[in-house]
Short mmCIF file of C-alpha atoms and ligand atoms in Angstrom, two decimals:
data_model
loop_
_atom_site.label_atom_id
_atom_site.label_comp_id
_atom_site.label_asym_id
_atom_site.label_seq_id
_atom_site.Cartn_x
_atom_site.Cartn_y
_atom_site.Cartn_z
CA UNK A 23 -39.97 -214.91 -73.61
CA UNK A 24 -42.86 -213.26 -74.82
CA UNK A 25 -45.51 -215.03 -76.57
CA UNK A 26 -46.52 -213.55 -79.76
CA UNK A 27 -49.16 -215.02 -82.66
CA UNK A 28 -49.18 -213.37 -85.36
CA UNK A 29 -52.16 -213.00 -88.04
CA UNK A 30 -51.62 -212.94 -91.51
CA UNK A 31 -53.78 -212.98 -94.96
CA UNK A 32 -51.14 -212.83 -97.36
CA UNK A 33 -47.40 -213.49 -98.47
CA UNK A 34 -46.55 -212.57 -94.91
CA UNK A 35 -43.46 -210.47 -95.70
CA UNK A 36 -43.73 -208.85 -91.98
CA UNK A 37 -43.97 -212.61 -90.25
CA UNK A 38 -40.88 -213.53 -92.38
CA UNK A 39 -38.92 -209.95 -91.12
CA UNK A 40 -40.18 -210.70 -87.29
CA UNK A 41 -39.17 -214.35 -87.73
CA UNK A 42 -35.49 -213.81 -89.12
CA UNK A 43 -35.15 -211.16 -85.96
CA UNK A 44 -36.18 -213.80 -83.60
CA UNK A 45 -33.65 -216.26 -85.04
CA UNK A 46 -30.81 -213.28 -85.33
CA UNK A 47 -31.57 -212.37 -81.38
CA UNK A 48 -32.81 -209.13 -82.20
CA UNK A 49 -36.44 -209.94 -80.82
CA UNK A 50 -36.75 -211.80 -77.51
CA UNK A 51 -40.44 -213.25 -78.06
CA UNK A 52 -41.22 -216.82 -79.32
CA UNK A 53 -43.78 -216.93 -82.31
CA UNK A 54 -46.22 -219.36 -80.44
CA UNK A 55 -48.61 -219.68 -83.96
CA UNK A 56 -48.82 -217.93 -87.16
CA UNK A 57 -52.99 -217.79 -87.81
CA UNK A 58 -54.28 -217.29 -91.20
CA UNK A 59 -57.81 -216.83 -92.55
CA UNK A 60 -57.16 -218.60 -96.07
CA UNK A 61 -55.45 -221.65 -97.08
CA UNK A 62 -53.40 -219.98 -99.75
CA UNK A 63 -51.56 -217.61 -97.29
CA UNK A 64 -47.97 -217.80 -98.56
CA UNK A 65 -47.35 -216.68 -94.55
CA UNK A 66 -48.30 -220.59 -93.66
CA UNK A 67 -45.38 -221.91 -95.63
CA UNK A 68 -43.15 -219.52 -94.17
CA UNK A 69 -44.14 -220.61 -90.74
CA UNK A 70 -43.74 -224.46 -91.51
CA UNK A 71 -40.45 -223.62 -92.86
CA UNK A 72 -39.01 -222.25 -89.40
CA UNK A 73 -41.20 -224.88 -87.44
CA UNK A 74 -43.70 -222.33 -86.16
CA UNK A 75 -46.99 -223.75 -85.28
CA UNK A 76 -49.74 -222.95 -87.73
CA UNK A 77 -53.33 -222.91 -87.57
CA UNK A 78 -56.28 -222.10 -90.40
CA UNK A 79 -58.96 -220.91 -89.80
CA UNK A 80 -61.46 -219.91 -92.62
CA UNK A 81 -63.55 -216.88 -92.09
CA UNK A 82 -65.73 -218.38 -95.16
CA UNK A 83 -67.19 -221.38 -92.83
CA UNK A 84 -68.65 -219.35 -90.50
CA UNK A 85 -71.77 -217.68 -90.42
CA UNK A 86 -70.88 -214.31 -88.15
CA UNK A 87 -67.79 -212.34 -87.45
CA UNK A 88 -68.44 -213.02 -83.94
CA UNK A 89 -68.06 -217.18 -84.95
CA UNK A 90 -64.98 -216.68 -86.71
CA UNK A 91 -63.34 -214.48 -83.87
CA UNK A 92 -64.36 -217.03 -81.26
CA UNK A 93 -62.65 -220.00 -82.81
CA UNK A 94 -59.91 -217.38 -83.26
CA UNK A 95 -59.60 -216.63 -79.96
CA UNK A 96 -59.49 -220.28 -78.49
CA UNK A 97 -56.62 -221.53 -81.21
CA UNK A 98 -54.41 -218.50 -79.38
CA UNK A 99 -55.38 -219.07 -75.79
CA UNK A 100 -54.67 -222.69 -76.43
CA UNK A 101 -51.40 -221.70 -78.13
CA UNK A 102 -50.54 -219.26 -74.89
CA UNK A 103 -50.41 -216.12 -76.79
CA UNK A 104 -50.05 -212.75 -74.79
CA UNK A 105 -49.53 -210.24 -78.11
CA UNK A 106 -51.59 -210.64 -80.92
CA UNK A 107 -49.47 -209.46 -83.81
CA UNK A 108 -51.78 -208.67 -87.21
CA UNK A 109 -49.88 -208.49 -89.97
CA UNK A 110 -51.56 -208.28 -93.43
CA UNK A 111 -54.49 -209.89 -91.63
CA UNK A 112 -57.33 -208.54 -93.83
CA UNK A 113 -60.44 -209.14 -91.80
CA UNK A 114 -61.85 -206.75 -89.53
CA UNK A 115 -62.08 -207.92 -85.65
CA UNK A 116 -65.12 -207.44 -83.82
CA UNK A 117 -65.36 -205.87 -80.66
CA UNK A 118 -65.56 -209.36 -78.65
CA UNK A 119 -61.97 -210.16 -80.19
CA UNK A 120 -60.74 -206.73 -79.81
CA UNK A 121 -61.65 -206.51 -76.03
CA UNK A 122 -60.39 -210.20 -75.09
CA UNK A 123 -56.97 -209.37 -76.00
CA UNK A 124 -57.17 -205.31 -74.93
CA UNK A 125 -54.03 -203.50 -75.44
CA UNK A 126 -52.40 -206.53 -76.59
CA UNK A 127 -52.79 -206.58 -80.34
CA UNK A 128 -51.09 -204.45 -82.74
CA UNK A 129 -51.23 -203.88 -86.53
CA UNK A 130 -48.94 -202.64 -89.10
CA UNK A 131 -50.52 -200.54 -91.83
CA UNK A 132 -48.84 -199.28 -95.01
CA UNK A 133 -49.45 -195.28 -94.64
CA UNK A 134 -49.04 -192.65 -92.53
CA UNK A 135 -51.91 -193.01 -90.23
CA UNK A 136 -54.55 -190.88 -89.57
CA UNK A 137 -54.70 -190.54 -93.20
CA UNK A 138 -55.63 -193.40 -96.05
CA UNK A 139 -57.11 -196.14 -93.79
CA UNK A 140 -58.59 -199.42 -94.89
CA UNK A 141 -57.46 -202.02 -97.32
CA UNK A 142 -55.81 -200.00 -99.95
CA UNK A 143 -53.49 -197.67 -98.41
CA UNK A 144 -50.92 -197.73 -100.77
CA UNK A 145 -52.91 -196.83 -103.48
CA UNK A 146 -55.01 -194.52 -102.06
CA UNK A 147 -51.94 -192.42 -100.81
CA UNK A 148 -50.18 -192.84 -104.41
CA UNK A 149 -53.29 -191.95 -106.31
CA UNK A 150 -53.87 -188.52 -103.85
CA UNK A 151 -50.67 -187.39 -105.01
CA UNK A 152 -48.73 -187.47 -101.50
CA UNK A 153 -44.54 -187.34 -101.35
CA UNK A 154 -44.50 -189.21 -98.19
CA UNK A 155 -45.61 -192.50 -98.23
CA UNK A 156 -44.97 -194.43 -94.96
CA UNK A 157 -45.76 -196.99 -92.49
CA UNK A 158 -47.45 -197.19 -88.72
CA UNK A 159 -47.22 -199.40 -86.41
CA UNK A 160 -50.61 -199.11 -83.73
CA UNK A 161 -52.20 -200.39 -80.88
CA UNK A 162 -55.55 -201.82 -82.28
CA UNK A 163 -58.65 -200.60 -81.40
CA UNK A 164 -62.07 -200.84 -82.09
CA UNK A 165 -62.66 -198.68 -85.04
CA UNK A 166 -60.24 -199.52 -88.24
CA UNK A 167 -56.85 -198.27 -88.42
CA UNK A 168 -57.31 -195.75 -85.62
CA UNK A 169 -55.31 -197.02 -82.24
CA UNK A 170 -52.42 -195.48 -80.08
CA UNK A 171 -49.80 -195.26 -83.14
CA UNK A 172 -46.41 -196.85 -81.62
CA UNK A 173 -43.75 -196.00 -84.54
CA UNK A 174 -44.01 -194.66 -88.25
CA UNK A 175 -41.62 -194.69 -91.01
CA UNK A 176 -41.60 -191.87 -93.53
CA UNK A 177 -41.06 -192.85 -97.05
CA UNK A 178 -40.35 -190.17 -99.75
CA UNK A 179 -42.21 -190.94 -103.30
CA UNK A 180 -42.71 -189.31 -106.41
CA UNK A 181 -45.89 -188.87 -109.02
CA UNK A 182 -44.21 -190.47 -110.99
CA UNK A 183 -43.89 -193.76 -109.37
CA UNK A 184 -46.53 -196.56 -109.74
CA UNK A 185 -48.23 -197.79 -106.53
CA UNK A 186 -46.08 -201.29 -106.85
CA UNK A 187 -43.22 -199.08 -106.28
CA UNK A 188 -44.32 -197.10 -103.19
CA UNK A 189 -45.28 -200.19 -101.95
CA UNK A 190 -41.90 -202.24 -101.99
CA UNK A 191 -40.09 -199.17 -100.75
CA UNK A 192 -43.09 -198.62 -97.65
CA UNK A 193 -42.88 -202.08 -97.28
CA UNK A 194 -38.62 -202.47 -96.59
CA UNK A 195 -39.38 -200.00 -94.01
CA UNK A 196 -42.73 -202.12 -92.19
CA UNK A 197 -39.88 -204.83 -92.22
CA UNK A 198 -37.58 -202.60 -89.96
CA UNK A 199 -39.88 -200.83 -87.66
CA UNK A 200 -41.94 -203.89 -86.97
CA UNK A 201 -39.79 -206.30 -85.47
CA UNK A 202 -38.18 -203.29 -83.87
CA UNK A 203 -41.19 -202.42 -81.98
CA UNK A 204 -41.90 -205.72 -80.81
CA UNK A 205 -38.56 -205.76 -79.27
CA UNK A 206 -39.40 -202.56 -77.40
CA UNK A 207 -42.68 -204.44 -76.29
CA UNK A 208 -41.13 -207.57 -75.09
CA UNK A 209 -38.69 -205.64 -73.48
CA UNK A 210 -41.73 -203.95 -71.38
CA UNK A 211 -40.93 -200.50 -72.70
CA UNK A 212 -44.06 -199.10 -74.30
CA UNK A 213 -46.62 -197.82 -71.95
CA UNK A 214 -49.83 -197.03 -73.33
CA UNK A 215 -51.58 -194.23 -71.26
CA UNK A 216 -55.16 -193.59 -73.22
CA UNK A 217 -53.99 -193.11 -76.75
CA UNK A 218 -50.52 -191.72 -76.38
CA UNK A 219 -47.85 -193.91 -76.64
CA UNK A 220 -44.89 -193.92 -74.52
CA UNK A 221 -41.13 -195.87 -75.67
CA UNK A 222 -38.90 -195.34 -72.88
CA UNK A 223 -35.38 -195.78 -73.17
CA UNK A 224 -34.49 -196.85 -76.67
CA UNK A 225 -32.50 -194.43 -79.00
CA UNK A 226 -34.38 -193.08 -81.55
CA UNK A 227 -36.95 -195.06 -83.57
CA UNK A 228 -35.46 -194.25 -87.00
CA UNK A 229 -38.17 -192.39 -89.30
CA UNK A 230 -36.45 -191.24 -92.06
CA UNK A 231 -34.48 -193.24 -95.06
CA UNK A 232 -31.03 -193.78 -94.66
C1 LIG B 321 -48.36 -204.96 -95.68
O1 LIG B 321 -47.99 -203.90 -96.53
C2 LIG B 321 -49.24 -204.45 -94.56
O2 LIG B 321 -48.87 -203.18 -94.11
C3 LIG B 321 -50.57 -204.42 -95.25
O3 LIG B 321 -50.61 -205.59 -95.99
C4 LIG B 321 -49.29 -205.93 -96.41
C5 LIG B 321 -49.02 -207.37 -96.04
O4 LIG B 321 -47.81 -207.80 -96.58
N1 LIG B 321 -51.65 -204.35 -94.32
C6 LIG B 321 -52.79 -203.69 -94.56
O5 LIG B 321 -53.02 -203.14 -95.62
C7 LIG B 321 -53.79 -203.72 -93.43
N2 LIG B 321 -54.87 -202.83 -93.71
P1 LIG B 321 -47.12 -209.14 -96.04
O6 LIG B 321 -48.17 -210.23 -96.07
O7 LIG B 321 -46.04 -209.40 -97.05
O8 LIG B 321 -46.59 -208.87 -94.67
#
């Protein structure tokens, strides 16, 4: 099965929706190590609890990105990983990372990419106003929230909603659409061809609310 590590910062929401597809058969890929940059990640715990191997690795105890990246990169060679999986992983790669794994890492980000990139997407999209909130799931590249988008989810939302809201209604749909398109990538059926994205054979990926 297909290798996957994935990356996380946080409560790790999207490991826990790509774990419980694993164990329900509706991802073939074995989590080979969830990585996180701070001891705190609730994501770890998670990861312990379904006996996935974990690793820490502190970006505060290095001196350069570059440092950081290249202990990161020898914890998933040495855990076999072929897709690097960043979810809620809040540091910014570097180039070196970024080229050692090309075309094999992919983010989730909470809008509806191009627009409201960075760390604070849902907020950013809630305090412009917008009525569709979303999700996208990318190809990362080198510049921030800009690769070959895979799948998005659209995600209706009033004014009149707060951003903590938005968010656990964006983030419902992250938990579908992610697992989902792993499944289409361990089932070889995305084809990246410069920065369009190509999902052969797979019914619709569902973008709107039920
Ligand atoms: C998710 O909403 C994810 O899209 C976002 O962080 C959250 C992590 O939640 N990622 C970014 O904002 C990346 N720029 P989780 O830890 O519960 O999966």
């Amino acid at each position: 099965a297909l290798q996957i590590a994935v990356l996380a910062s946080g409560s790790g929401s999207n490991l826990q929706s790509i774990i419980d597809a694993v164990e329900r058969g509706a991802l073939e890929a074995e989590i080979c190590l969830v990585l996180c940059n701070r001891t705190d990640a609730y994501a770890l715990e998670r990861a312990r609890k379904a006996g996935i191997p974990t690793a820490t690795i502190l970006h505060t105890e290095f001196e350069t990105r570059e440092a950081f990246d290249t202990a990161m990169i020898a914890a998933l060679n040495a855990a076999g990983a072929e897709l690097i999986v960043l979810a809620g992983f809040m540091r910014l790669l570097t180039p070196m990372f970024i080229q050692t794994f090309a075309g094999r890492i992919i983010n989730i980000h909470p809008a509806l990419l191009p627009s409201f990139k960075g760390a604070h997407g849902i907020a950013d999209a809630v305090d412009y106003g917008v009525k569709l909130a979303g999700c996208t799931v990318h190809f990362v590249d080198e510049c921030m929230d800009n690769g070959a988008i895979i799948a998005q989810a659209v995600v209706p939302c009033s004014t009149a909603e707060s951003a903590d809201v938005v968010q656990k209604r964006v983030l419902a749909f992250e938990h579908r659409i992610y697992p989902q398109v792993l499944q289409w990538i361990a089932t070889k059926r995305v084809t990246l061809t410069g920065r369009k994205v190509t999902v052969q054979d797979t019914g619709l990926p569902k973008v709107v609310p039920d």
